[in-house]
């Protein structure tokens, strides 16, 4: 092998000794906040010898990795987890270390301390970390034999590390040293601790070793780190905002819904919450009329036989609520693979039921596309530990529909749905919508050729709509590819909401057919699509996105009439009635309370129009208007007020 290597840096070729360090290959590129490098696509330490990474290659591409890039942030966060472990072991002798991975928006490290950590320990650990970062300790990688590593960590009393090394197949393992301290790790890391200058420890939790409840309980510390103090501050401010906008908190303050242990994970909608729910459904219904959908209601409870045919029994039964056959009370519920022969199940999705709507008549090509929509309640037996407000529930409704169509109609149907997606999200105040094409997974049904063809149809439909999309490789369902639709919210979080999914499987399983124009029996394709997705989840996202200040047409209480004294009670009631008669949702607040108090309460309830009436207003038959968004106006006639309200935008 030649002792030299050709490196490509920013398109420029350089010939360099194989034994040179990665850093030397990058000589001349800006070095500020340079934390690592990508060599032949792999992120590595700047101090690694090139030949250790390049292997037998004669030419490799070397790219700088800066702290504020996604790869750089990962290096920063991972290195900060180590810094935390080092600080913890200095402050709490006898603490064993385990693992410290990077997670979305941060990192954690699991420790086995003599006594579990509490949040009160965090400031002290953070201060120690700052001290160690300032000391600018060089981070060094050394490779040792497995046996040597087992001895080293064994002597240190690190039994978890020994267990981890025992599970590694390679004959050598890498250890990273920071000053005197060391940890088993694959890397990569920042060159020295001074690169770690913007971090925050956030919380403490118990976690079982290897996630197994039979193992010891460890102490997990969560933290986050960024490339700069500004980026960290911005992130922490968004987290604070997210806490203030938590839909569970706002749902309570606005009087929308609640949960009760009597039915875990199933929301109780209060009248105001149901207004939002129903308004969203009404909006979708209007779109359905325009787009040629037909709404149906199918049963909530089916014989398990149907779920066997659909494949849900095989793949989804542990997420289903099962129940007895009332006419065979002696038969116990059997959750095993053959249990579908008797008993009933509560539907977790509408799809299998809709195949019966299709089969209710003999279908010809003239009936297609057939678009069947349903808003029924669905129930899924989610594990109680995963339930979270309206975002993870056991009972939900979807703006669910299934399109039965011919192969040739797929593109037009998908195109129409993409248009609907864009209209709906623009109307609901989401500025950006992102699209992904989830392609053929392993295992899958059908041939690769069929998959490429159907993926091509989804891609074409997006191109026809001038939609830029990413590929999500291997993430399609086993029965067909799908378009996944994400919306970023005001808190810079991304939610997967809508999906448009091709399905060749259910029509096969339920033996659906239509008569083609040539008189032959053909199989239709089924498209599963939802624009809002689960209404529960969507309402949660919308509340957090808007902070509860919903578009006027969705506001549960659009106006509240606040009386200034008992003397104007009748007039306040009259104004409220007039507003209601104009088809707005309004309530009077006639309590004998100060105006400031009433205004604050209306603000907490996020009522967009606060209509104030006192003796002068009653005498002149006017109102004073105060908007939730801050503007105030004096002495308006009731007719003027209604005109203003009528000008509020409605969904198209
Ligand atoms: Zn590490
Ligand atoms: Zn479906």
mmCIF file with all atom_site columns, N, CA and C in Angstrom, residues 476-507:
data_model
loop_
_atom_site.group_PDB
_atom_site.id
_atom_site.type_symbol
_atom_site.label_atom_id
_atom_site.label_alt_id
_atom_site.label_comp_id
_atom_site.label_asym_id
_atom_site.label_entity_id
_atom_site.label_seq_id
_atom_site.pdbx_PDB_ins_code
_atom_site.Cartn_x
_atom_site.Cartn_y
_atom_site.Cartn_z
_atom_site.occupancy
_atom_site.B_iso_or_equiv
_atom_site.pdbx_formal_charge
_atom_site.auth_seq_id
_atom_site.auth_comp_id
_atom_site.auth_asym_id
_atom_site.auth_atom_id
_atom_site.pdbx_PDB_model_num
ATOM 1  N N  . UNK A 1 476 ? -42.022 2.777  4.494  1.00 0.00 ? 476 UNK A N  1
ATOM 2  C CA . UNK A 1 476 ? -43.388 2.518  4.061  1.00 0.00 ? 476 UNK A CA 1
ATOM 3  C C  . UNK A 1 476 ? -43.987 1.377  4.874  1.00 0.00 ? 476 UNK A C  1
ATOM 4  N N  . UNK A 1 477 ? -45.311 1.175  4.770  1.00 0.00 ? 477 UNK A N  1
ATOM 5  C CA . UNK A 1 477 ? -45.927 0.017  5.412  1.00 0.00 ? 477 UNK A CA 1
ATOM 6  C C  . UNK A 1 477 ? -45.612 -1.201 4.541  1.00 0.00 ? 477 UNK A C  1
ATOM 7  N N  . UNK A 1 478 ? -45.735 -2.401 5.109  1.00 0.00 ? 478 UNK A N  1
ATOM 8  C CA . UNK A 1 478 ? -45.335 -3.563 4.320  1.00 0.00 ? 478 UNK A CA 1
ATOM 9  C C  . UNK A 1 478 ? -46.213 -3.748 3.082  1.00 0.00 ? 478 UNK A C  1
ATOM 10 N N  . UNK A 1 479 ? -47.395 -3.104 3.089  1.00 0.00 ? 479 UNK A N  1
ATOM 11 C CA . UNK A 1 479 ? -48.319 -3.285 1.974  1.00 0.00 ? 479 UNK A CA 1
ATOM 12 C C  . UNK A 1 479 ? -48.334 -2.131 0.980  1.00 0.00 ? 479 UNK A C  1
ATOM 13 N N  . UNK A 1 480 ? -47.535 -1.108 1.193  1.00 0.00 ? 480 UNK A N  1
ATOM 14 C CA . UNK A 1 480 ? -47.522 -0.025 0.217  1.00 0.00 ? 480 UNK A CA 1
ATOM 15 C C  . UNK A 1 480 ? -46.780 1.207  0.704  1.00 0.00 ? 480 UNK A C  1
ATOM 16 N N  . UNK A 1 481 ? -46.323 2.060  -0.224 1.00 0.00 ? 481 UNK A N  1
ATOM 17 C CA . UNK A 1 481 ? -45.617 3.279  0.153  1.00 0.00 ? 481 UNK A CA 1
ATOM 18 C C  . UNK A 1 481 ? -46.586 4.351  0.643  1.00 0.00 ? 481 UNK A C  1
ATOM 19 N N  . UNK A 1 482 ? -46.055 5.365  1.319  1.00 0.00 ? 482 UNK A N  1
ATOM 20 C CA . UNK A 1 482 ? -46.941 6.435  1.787  1.00 0.00 ? 482 UNK A CA 1
ATOM 21 C C  . UNK A 1 482 ? -46.254 7.786  1.742  1.00 0.00 ? 482 UNK A C  1
ATOM 22 N N  . UNK A 1 483 ? -47.104 8.819  1.706  1.00 0.00 ? 483 UNK A N  1
ATOM 23 C CA . UNK A 1 483 ? -46.604 10.187 1.854  1.00 0.00 ? 483 UNK A CA 1
ATOM 24 C C  . UNK A 1 483 ? -46.864 10.577 3.299  1.00 0.00 ? 483 UNK A C  1
ATOM 25 N N  . UNK A 1 484 ? -45.811 10.984 4.000  1.00 0.00 ? 484 UNK A N  1
ATOM 26 C CA . UNK A 1 484 ? -45.960 11.438 5.386  1.00 0.00 ? 484 UNK A CA 1
ATOM 27 C C  . UNK A 1 484 ? -45.898 12.956 5.371  1.00 0.00 ? 484 UNK A C  1
ATOM 28 N N  . UNK A 1 485 ? -46.784 13.575 6.119  1.00 0.00 ? 485 UNK A N  1
ATOM 29 C CA . UNK A 1 485 ? -46.846 15.031 6.112  1.00 0.00 ? 485 UNK A CA 1
ATOM 30 C C  . UNK A 1 485 ? -46.589 15.558 7.520  1.00 0.00 ? 485 UNK A C  1
ATOM 31 N N  . UNK A 1 486 ? -45.631 16.471 7.616  1.00 0.00 ? 486 UNK A N  1
ATOM 32 C CA . UNK A 1 486 ? -45.214 17.021 8.902  1.00 0.00 ? 486 UNK A CA 1
ATOM 33 C C  . UNK A 1 486 ? -45.482 18.518 8.932  1.00 0.00 ? 486 UNK A C  1
ATOM 34 N N  . UNK A 1 487 ? -45.880 19.028 10.097 1.00 0.00 ? 487 UNK A N  1
ATOM 35 C CA . UNK A 1 487 ? -45.956 20.476 10.251 1.00 0.00 ? 487 UNK A CA 1
ATOM 36 C C  . UNK A 1 487 ? -45.079 20.923 11.419 1.00 0.00 ? 487 UNK A C  1
ATOM 37 N N  . UNK A 1 488 ? -44.201 21.908 11.172 1.00 0.00 ? 488 UNK A N  1
ATOM 38 C CA . UNK A 1 488 ? -43.443 22.496 12.284 1.00 0.00 ? 488 UNK A CA 1
ATOM 39 C C  . UNK A 1 488 ? -44.347 23.512 12.972 1.00 0.00 ? 488 UNK A C  1
ATOM 40 N N  . UNK A 1 489 ? -44.357 23.499 14.314 1.00 0.00 ? 489 UNK A N  1
ATOM 41 C CA . UNK A 1 489 ? -45.223 24.441 15.023 1.00 0.00 ? 489 UNK A CA 1
ATOM 42 C C  . UNK A 1 489 ? -44.430 25.665 15.479 1.00 0.00 ? 489 UNK A C  1
ATOM 43 N N  . UNK A 1 490 ? -45.129 26.563 16.181 1.00 0.00 ? 490 UNK A N  1
ATOM 44 C CA . UNK A 1 490 ? -44.502 27.812 16.604 1.00 0.00 ? 490 UNK A CA 1
ATOM 45 C C  . UNK A 1 490 ? -43.357 27.557 17.578 1.00 0.00 ? 490 UNK A C  1
ATOM 46 N N  . UNK A 1 491 ? -43.306 26.366 18.169 1.00 0.00 ? 491 UNK A N  1
ATOM 47 C CA . UNK A 1 491 ? -42.255 26.052 19.129 1.00 0.00 ? 491 UNK A CA 1
ATOM 48 C C  . UNK A 1 491 ? -41.145 25.257 18.465 1.00 0.00 ? 491 UNK A C  1
ATOM 49 N N  . UNK A 1 492 ? -41.138 25.276 17.106 1.00 0.00 ? 492 UNK A N  1
ATOM 50 C CA . UNK A 1 492 ? -40.095 24.627 16.318 1.00 0.00 ? 492 UNK A CA 1
ATOM 51 C C  . UNK A 1 492 ? -40.044 23.123 16.528 1.00 0.00 ? 492 UNK A C  1
ATOM 52 N N  . UNK A 1 493 ? -41.207 22.534 16.863 1.00 0.00 ? 493 UNK A N  1
ATOM 53 C CA . UNK A 1 493 ? -41.262 21.078 16.948 1.00 0.00 ? 493 UNK A CA 1
ATOM 54 C C  . UNK A 1 493 ? -41.983 20.594 15.709 1.00 0.00 ? 493 UNK A C  1
ATOM 55 N N  . UNK A 1 494 ? -41.656 19.382 15.284 1.00 0.00 ? 494 UNK A N  1
ATOM 56 C CA . UNK A 1 494 ? -42.281 18.866 14.077 1.00 0.00 ? 494 UNK A CA 1
ATOM 57 C C  . UNK A 1 494 ? -43.265 17.769 14.437 1.00 0.00 ? 494 UNK A C  1
ATOM 58 N N  . UNK A 1 495 ? -44.473 17.868 13.908 1.00 0.00 ? 495 UNK A N  1
ATOM 59 C CA . UNK A 1 495 ? -45.494 16.858 14.184 1.00 0.00 ? 495 UNK A CA 1
ATOM 60 C C  . UNK A 1 495 ? -45.849 16.139 12.900 1.00 0.00 ? 495 UNK A C  1
ATOM 61 N N  . UNK A 1 496 ? -45.896 14.831 12.974 1.00 0.00 ? 496 UNK A N  1
ATOM 62 C CA . UNK A 1 496 ? -46.431 14.114 11.820 1.00 0.00 ? 496 UNK A CA 1
ATOM 63 C C  . UNK A 1 496 ? -47.937 14.098 11.984 1.00 0.00 ? 496 UNK A C  1
ATOM 64 N N  . UNK A 1 497 ? -48.641 14.663 11.013 1.00 0.00 ? 497 UNK A N  1
ATOM 65 C CA . UNK A 1 497 ? -50.081 14.766 11.129 1.00 0.00 ? 497 UNK A CA 1
ATOM 66 C C  . UNK A 1 497 ? -50.762 13.921 10.059 1.00 0.00 ? 497 UNK A C  1
ATOM 67 N N  . UNK A 1 498 ? -50.683 14.377 8.832  1.00 0.00 ? 498 UNK A N  1
ATOM 68 C CA . UNK A 1 498 ? -51.409 13.699 7.760  1.00 0.00 ? 498 UNK A CA 1
ATOM 69 C C  . UNK A 1 498 ? -50.605 12.551 7.154  1.00 0.00 ? 498 UNK A C  1
ATOM 70 N N  . UNK A 1 499 ? -51.334 11.606 6.549  1.00 0.00 ? 499 UNK A N  1
ATOM 71 C CA . UNK A 1 499 ? -50.686 10.564 5.730  1.00 0.00 ? 499 UNK A CA 1
ATOM 72 C C  . UNK A 1 499 ? -51.577 10.257 4.539  1.00 0.00 ? 499 UNK A C  1
ATOM 73 N N  . UNK A 1 500 ? -50.927 9.871  3.470  1.00 0.00 ? 500 UNK A N  1
ATOM 74 C CA . UNK A 1 500 ? -51.622 9.375  2.283  1.00 0.00 ? 500 UNK A CA 1
ATOM 75 C C  . UNK A 1 500 ? -50.908 8.074  1.936  1.00 0.00 ? 500 UNK A C  1
ATOM 76 N N  . UNK A 1 501 ? -51.652 6.968  2.004  1.00 0.00 ? 501 UNK A N  1
ATOM 77 C CA . UNK A 1 501 ? -50.991 5.680  1.959  1.00 0.00 ? 501 UNK A CA 1
ATOM 78 C C  . UNK A 1 501 ? -51.627 4.757  0.931  1.00 0.00 ? 501 UNK A C  1
ATOM 79 N N  . UNK A 1 502 ? -50.798 4.168  0.090  1.00 0.00 ? 502 UNK A N  1
ATOM 80 C CA . UNK A 1 502 ? -51.317 3.211  -0.896 1.00 0.00 ? 502 UNK A CA 1
ATOM 81 C C  . UNK A 1 502 ? -51.378 1.832  -0.263 1.00 0.00 ? 502 UNK A C  1
ATOM 82 N N  . UNK A 1 503 ? -52.434 1.091  -0.584 1.00 0.00 ? 503 UNK A N  1
ATOM 83 C CA . UNK A 1 503 ? -52.587 -0.241 0.005  1.00 0.00 ? 503 UNK A CA 1
ATOM 84 C C  . UNK A 1 503 ? -53.080 -1.241 -1.041 1.00 0.00 ? 503 UNK A C  1
ATOM 85 N N  . UNK A 1 504 ? -52.241 -2.232 -1.315 1.00 0.00 ? 504 UNK A N  1
ATOM 86 C CA . UNK A 1 504 ? -52.628 -3.296 -2.242 1.00 0.00 ? 504 UNK A CA 1
ATOM 87 C C  . UNK A 1 504 ? -53.068 -4.542 -1.479 1.00 0.00 ? 504 UNK A C  1
ATOM 88 N N  . UNK A 1 505 ? -52.901 -4.480 -0.155 1.00 0.00 ? 505 UNK A N  1
ATOM 89 C CA . UNK A 1 505 ? -53.078 -5.663 0.677  1.00 0.00 ? 505 UNK A CA 1
ATOM 90 C C  . UNK A 1 505 ? -54.528 -5.910 1.077  1.00 0.00 ? 505 UNK A C  1
ATOM 91 N N  . UNK A 1 506 ? -55.189 -4.891 1.651  1.00 0.00 ? 506 UNK A N  1
ATOM 92 C CA . UNK A 1 506 ? -56.561 -5.107 2.126  1.00 0.00 ? 506 UNK A CA 1
ATOM 93 C C  . UNK A 1 506 ? -57.513 -5.505 0.996  1.00 0.00 ? 506 UNK A C  1
ATOM 94 N N  . UNK A 1 507 ? -57.428 -4.870 -0.196 1.00 0.00 ? 507 UNK A N  1
ATOM 95 C CA . UNK A 1 507 ? -58.324 -5.303 -1.277 1.00 0.00 ? 507 UNK A CA 1
ATOM 96 C C  . UNK A 1 507 ? -58.132 -6.788 -1.598 1.00 0.00 ? 507 UNK A C  1
#
